[in-house]
Amino acid sequence: MRRKMFQYILCALCALGILMAALPAGEGEGQCVQTAVQLASPPAADLPLANLPEAEPEAAAHAVESDRPMIALTFDDGPGPGTRRILRALEAVDGRATFCMVGDRVESYAETARMVAEQGSEIATHTLTHPNLAKLSEEEVRSELERSIASIERVTGVRPDVLRPPYGSTSETVRQVCRELGVVIANWNVDTEDWRVRDADAILNHVLDNARDGAIVLCHDLYPETAAAMERAVAELAARGYRLVGVSELLENRLGGGEAGRIYYAA
């Protein structure tokens, strides 16, 4: 009985050796390894196993970029005397901001408005004549936005798709018109009150004390005190590791993009 059992095992081993020899080099080993990996953890999203190592570096790089703190400085009522100083400060740190332009001022500051676009900062509309939009009819709101957008685009070549409503004042009518025009509404969660304070140190300290990832900061580029404060604030924020971005870039990175007609205070 033992002799027959030994012969049976020997025949089985020989047959297995013949089968392994018929396989291409490495195939049997690869199948065993792949089966073990599949049992241990199925590949995410049904991706072939061979693709997983190539996807890891890109995913890691994206995670690092998204983890960097971002802040959006915004400047209302311009273009104005302080716009170019702020642009130079941003350029020094490869930063961007959002300049919310009044349509009636763009022609008078055409070269400055074009410099904003050329520097890479974002241009938003701050209406044509700076009214309280919540007090206007639908036709008046539409006229304010369409005419200001046309004025900015004519001078700069850029069609703004962000509205900074004067006084932060909105209504369902404003939101509906913005939805139809494809315009995002950007308010703020940090107000420097630079129009009232008019002190560079106070403005600087307010920005730095309230800087947070995802913050939208309200300033004005009409005042020399604001420009002086921004020359220091921009450099300090960059030194602290912040990416200085426009509102649209902030919303894209933090929320996957802004929705037309929706009001954003931060991201």
Short mmCIF file of C-alpha atoms in Angstrom, two decimals:
data_model
loop_
_atom_site.label_atom_id
_atom_site.label_comp_id
_atom_site.label_asym_id
_atom_site.label_seq_id
_atom_site.Cartn_x
_atom_site.Cartn_y
_atom_site.Cartn_z
CA MET A 1 0.00 0.00 0.00
CA ARG A 2 2.79 2.42 0.93
CA ARG A 3 4.61 1.62 -2.37
CA LYS A 4 1.48 2.42 -4.41
CA MET A 5 0.93 5.67 -2.50
CA PHE A 6 4.55 6.72 -3.13
CA GLN A 7 4.19 5.99 -6.86
CA TYR A 8 1.00 8.04 -7.00
CA ILE A 9 2.65 11.08 -5.39
CA LEU A 10 5.68 10.75 -7.69
CA CYS A 11 3.46 10.74 -10.78
CA ALA A 12 1.58 13.80 -9.59
CA LEU A 13 4.80 15.71 -9.01
CA CYS A 14 6.06 14.82 -12.48
CA ALA A 15 2.84 15.99 -14.07
CA LEU A 16 3.06 19.30 -12.21
CA GLY A 17 6.65 19.77 -13.36
CA ILE A 18 5.64 19.24 -17.00
CA LEU A 19 2.83 21.80 -16.63
CA MET A 20 5.10 24.43 -15.09
CA ALA A 21 7.70 23.94 -17.80
CA ALA A 22 5.04 24.64 -20.44
CA LEU A 23 4.22 28.04 -18.95
CA PRO A 24 6.13 31.16 -20.16
CA ALA A 25 8.87 32.22 -17.78
CA GLY A 26 7.49 34.11 -14.76
CA GLU A 27 3.79 33.59 -15.60
CA GLY A 28 3.05 31.12 -12.84
CA GLU A 29 4.75 33.34 -10.24
CA GLY A 30 2.91 36.46 -11.46
CA GLN A 31 -0.46 34.73 -11.26
CA CYS A 32 0.21 33.60 -7.70
CA VAL A 33 1.30 37.09 -6.60
CA GLN A 34 -1.67 38.75 -8.31
CA THR A 35 -4.12 36.34 -6.72
CA ALA A 36 -2.67 37.01 -3.28
CA VAL A 37 -2.93 40.80 -3.78
CA GLN A 38 -6.53 40.59 -5.00
CA LEU A 39 -7.54 38.56 -1.98
CA ALA A 40 -5.77 40.94 0.40
CA SER A 41 -7.22 44.22 -0.99
CA PRO A 42 -9.22 44.63 -4.21
CA PRO A 43 -7.96 47.56 -6.36
CA ALA A 44 -9.95 50.76 -5.86
CA ALA A 45 -12.38 51.74 -8.63
CA ASP A 46 -11.61 48.53 -10.51
CA LEU A 47 -8.29 49.92 -11.75
CA PRO A 48 -5.81 47.39 -13.16
CA LEU A 49 -3.13 46.65 -10.60
CA ALA A 50 -0.42 47.78 -13.02
CA ASN A 51 -1.87 51.33 -12.98
CA LEU A 52 -1.87 51.81 -9.23
CA PRO A 53 1.83 52.64 -8.72
CA GLU A 54 1.70 55.24 -11.51
CA ALA A 55 -1.30 56.99 -9.93
CA GLU A 56 0.25 57.38 -6.49
CA PRO A 57 2.80 60.19 -7.22
CA GLU A 58 0.14 62.36 -8.93
CA ALA A 59 -2.31 61.88 -6.07
CA ALA A 60 0.38 62.75 -3.54
CA ALA A 61 1.33 65.94 -5.41
CA HIS A 62 -2.34 67.01 -5.56
CA ALA A 63 -2.73 66.44 -1.84
CA VAL A 64 0.28 68.62 -1.06
CA GLU A 65 -1.05 71.44 -3.25
CA SER A 66 -4.52 71.30 -1.70
CA ASP A 67 -3.10 71.29 1.81
CA ARG A 68 -1.38 74.66 1.38
CA PRO A 69 -3.34 77.45 3.09
CA MET A 70 -4.96 79.93 0.73
CA ILE A 71 -6.40 83.38 1.22
CA ALA A 72 -8.21 85.70 -1.19
CA LEU A 73 -7.52 89.42 -0.87
CA THR A 74 -10.22 91.46 -2.62
CA PHE A 75 -10.21 95.17 -3.50
CA ASP A 76 -13.41 97.13 -4.13
CA ASP A 77 -14.29 100.43 -5.83
CA GLY A 78 -11.30 100.58 -8.19
CA PRO A 79 -9.35 100.74 -10.29
CA GLY A 80 -7.73 103.47 -8.27
CA PRO A 81 -4.49 105.13 -7.19
CA GLY A 82 -3.40 102.19 -5.04
CA THR A 83 -4.00 99.43 -7.59
CA ARG A 84 -0.53 99.42 -9.13
CA ARG A 85 1.25 99.38 -5.76
CA ILE A 86 -0.78 96.36 -4.72
CA LEU A 87 -0.05 94.63 -8.03
CA ARG A 88 3.69 95.13 -7.55
CA ALA A 89 3.49 93.62 -4.04
CA LEU A 90 1.58 90.61 -5.38
CA GLU A 91 4.00 90.15 -8.26
CA ALA A 92 6.95 90.03 -5.86
CA VAL A 93 5.56 86.85 -4.23
CA ASP A 94 3.87 85.38 -7.34
CA GLY A 95 0.53 86.15 -5.74
CA ARG A 96 -2.91 86.97 -7.10
CA ALA A 97 -5.95 88.82 -5.79
CA THR A 98 -9.43 89.83 -6.95
CA PHE A 99 -10.01 93.43 -8.04
CA CYS A 100 -13.72 94.31 -7.99
CA MET A 101 -14.04 97.11 -10.51
CA VAL A 102 -16.74 99.73 -10.89
CA GLY A 103 -17.68 99.84 -14.56
CA ASP A 104 -17.82 103.65 -14.70
CA ARG A 105 -14.19 103.90 -13.48
CA VAL A 106 -12.64 101.39 -15.85
CA GLU A 107 -12.34 103.73 -18.84
CA SER A 108 -10.58 106.36 -16.72
CA TYR A 109 -8.09 103.77 -15.43
CA ALA A 110 -7.90 101.67 -18.57
CA GLU A 111 -4.15 101.03 -18.45
CA THR A 112 -4.29 100.06 -14.78
CA ALA A 113 -7.24 97.74 -15.41
CA ARG A 114 -5.29 96.02 -18.18
CA MET A 115 -2.31 95.66 -15.84
CA VAL A 116 -4.51 93.69 -13.43
CA ALA A 117 -5.41 91.25 -16.19
CA GLU A 118 -1.82 90.99 -17.41
CA GLN A 119 -0.51 90.32 -13.89
CA GLY A 120 -2.89 87.36 -13.62
CA SER A 121 -5.12 88.68 -10.87
CA GLU A 122 -8.86 88.22 -11.14
CA ILE A 123 -11.24 90.96 -12.24
CA ALA A 124 -14.74 91.01 -10.75
CA THR A 125 -17.59 93.41 -11.37
CA HIS A 126 -18.62 95.82 -8.63
CA THR A 127 -21.57 97.02 -10.77
CA LEU A 128 -21.60 99.99 -13.12
CA THR A 129 -22.47 102.85 -10.73
CA HIS A 130 -22.16 101.30 -7.22
CA PRO A 131 -25.85 101.22 -6.20
CA ASN A 132 -27.50 99.13 -3.48
CA LEU A 133 -28.64 96.25 -5.70
CA ALA A 134 -31.22 95.03 -3.19
CA LYS A 135 -33.22 98.23 -3.78
CA LEU A 136 -33.32 97.91 -7.58
CA SER A 137 -35.82 96.26 -9.89
CA GLU A 138 -34.86 93.20 -11.93
CA GLU A 139 -34.36 95.36 -15.03
CA GLU A 140 -32.12 97.77 -13.15
CA VAL A 141 -30.03 94.97 -11.63
CA ARG A 142 -29.59 93.38 -15.05
CA SER A 143 -28.55 96.70 -16.57
CA GLU A 144 -26.00 97.38 -13.82
CA LEU A 145 -24.39 93.97 -14.26
CA GLU A 146 -24.53 93.65 -18.03
CA ARG A 147 -23.19 97.16 -18.67
CA SER A 148 -20.39 96.83 -16.11
CA ILE A 149 -19.38 93.43 -17.49
CA ALA A 150 -19.35 94.85 -21.02
CA SER A 151 -17.27 97.86 -19.95
CA ILE A 152 -14.67 95.69 -18.19
CA GLU A 153 -14.48 93.24 -21.07
CA ARG A 154 -14.11 96.03 -23.62
CA VAL A 155 -11.14 97.54 -21.79
CA THR A 156 -9.36 94.43 -20.47
CA GLY A 157 -10.48 91.63 -22.77
CA VAL A 158 -11.68 89.72 -19.70
CA ARG A 159 -15.32 88.93 -18.98
CA PRO A 160 -15.81 88.91 -15.20
CA ASP A 161 -17.89 86.07 -13.80
CA VAL A 162 -17.77 87.20 -10.16
CA LEU A 163 -19.88 89.96 -8.59
CA ARG A 164 -18.94 91.84 -5.45
CA PRO A 165 -22.22 93.56 -4.60
CA PRO A 166 -21.82 97.08 -3.19
CA TYR A 167 -22.28 97.05 0.60
CA GLY A 168 -22.58 93.25 0.34
CA SER A 169 -26.27 93.83 -0.33
CA THR A 170 -28.19 91.19 -2.30
CA SER A 171 -31.72 89.89 -2.84
CA GLU A 172 -33.40 86.97 -4.52
CA THR A 173 -33.70 89.18 -7.62
CA VAL A 174 -29.94 89.77 -7.62
CA ARG A 175 -29.29 86.06 -7.20
CA GLN A 176 -31.66 85.16 -10.03
CA VAL A 177 -30.06 87.64 -12.46
CA CYS A 178 -26.62 86.31 -11.50
CA ARG A 179 -27.77 82.75 -12.18
CA GLU A 180 -28.94 83.79 -15.65
CA LEU A 181 -25.66 85.62 -16.37
CA GLY A 182 -23.44 82.86 -14.95
CA VAL A 183 -22.04 85.10 -12.21
CA VAL A 184 -20.91 84.01 -8.73
CA ILE A 185 -21.57 86.37 -5.80
CA ALA A 186 -18.55 86.91 -3.54
CA ASN A 187 -18.92 88.68 -0.21
CA TRP A 188 -16.35 88.35 2.61
CA ASN A 189 -15.67 87.10 6.13
CA VAL A 190 -12.83 89.52 7.00
CA ASP A 191 -13.56 93.26 6.75
CA THR A 192 -10.58 95.57 7.22
CA GLU A 193 -12.83 98.66 7.32
CA ASP A 194 -9.96 100.44 5.64
CA TRP A 195 -12.35 103.08 4.25
CA ARG A 196 -13.06 104.13 7.84
CA VAL A 197 -9.77 103.43 9.62
CA ARG A 198 -7.42 104.92 7.03
CA ASP A 199 -4.38 103.74 9.03
CA ALA A 200 -1.82 101.42 7.42
CA ASP A 201 -0.72 99.75 10.66
CA ALA A 202 -4.29 99.08 11.77
CA ILE A 203 -5.19 97.61 8.37
CA LEU A 204 -2.08 95.44 8.34
CA ASN A 205 -2.71 94.11 11.84
CA HIS A 206 -6.35 93.36 11.08
CA VAL A 207 -5.42 91.31 8.02
CA LEU A 208 -2.69 89.36 9.79
CA ASP A 209 -4.71 88.76 12.96
CA ASN A 210 -7.66 87.39 10.99
CA ALA A 211 -5.81 85.47 8.28
CA ARG A 212 -7.25 81.98 7.94
CA ASP A 213 -7.21 79.30 5.27
CA GLY A 214 -10.13 79.97 2.94
CA ALA A 215 -10.71 83.56 4.09
CA ILE A 216 -12.00 86.28 1.76
CA VAL A 217 -10.68 89.68 2.86
CA LEU A 218 -12.38 92.98 1.98
CA CYS A 219 -10.17 95.99 1.18
CA HIS A 220 -10.28 98.97 -1.20
CA ASP A 221 -7.59 100.00 -3.67
CA LEU A 222 -8.53 103.69 -3.56
CA TYR A 223 -6.54 104.61 -0.45
CA PRO A 224 -2.76 105.05 -0.08
CA GLU A 225 -3.00 103.68 3.47
CA THR A 226 -4.44 100.42 2.13
CA ALA A 227 -1.73 100.16 -0.52
CA ALA A 228 0.96 100.73 2.13
CA ALA A 229 -0.60 98.08 4.38
CA MET A 230 -0.82 95.58 1.53
CA GLU A 231 2.85 96.00 0.63
CA ARG A 232 3.65 94.56 4.04
CA ALA A 233 0.67 92.21 4.43
CA VAL A 234 1.28 90.42 1.13
CA ALA A 235 4.92 89.77 1.96
CA GLU A 236 4.07 88.56 5.48
CA LEU A 237 1.24 86.27 4.36
CA ALA A 238 3.53 84.70 1.77
CA ALA A 239 6.21 84.23 4.44
CA ARG A 240 3.64 82.43 6.60
CA GLY A 241 3.03 79.96 3.77
CA TYR A 242 -0.21 81.33 2.35
CA ARG A 243 -0.97 81.13 -1.34
CA LEU A 244 -2.51 84.46 -2.38
CA VAL A 245 -5.26 83.66 -4.87
CA GLY A 246 -8.32 85.14 -6.51
CA VAL A 247 -11.80 84.25 -5.29
CA SER A 248 -12.48 81.91 -8.21
CA GLU A 249 -9.25 79.99 -7.63
CA LEU A 250 -10.03 79.75 -3.92
CA LEU A 251 -13.51 78.35 -4.62
CA GLU A 252 -12.14 75.96 -7.23
CA ASN A 253 -9.49 74.55 -4.89
CA ARG A 254 -11.66 74.36 -1.79
CA LEU A 255 -15.16 73.66 -3.12
CA GLY A 256 -14.67 72.41 -6.67
CA GLY A 257 -15.84 75.74 -8.09
CA GLY A 258 -18.44 78.43 -7.43
CA GLU A 259 -22.10 78.19 -8.35
CA ALA A 260 -23.69 81.06 -10.29
CA GLY A 261 -26.14 83.04 -8.16
CA ARG A 262 -24.84 81.65 -4.89
CA ILE A 263 -23.30 83.91 -2.22
CA TYR A 264 -19.88 82.97 -0.81
CA TYR A 265 -18.33 84.50 2.30
CA ALA A 266 -15.33 82.15 2.56
CA ALA A 267 -14.27 78.73 1.29
#
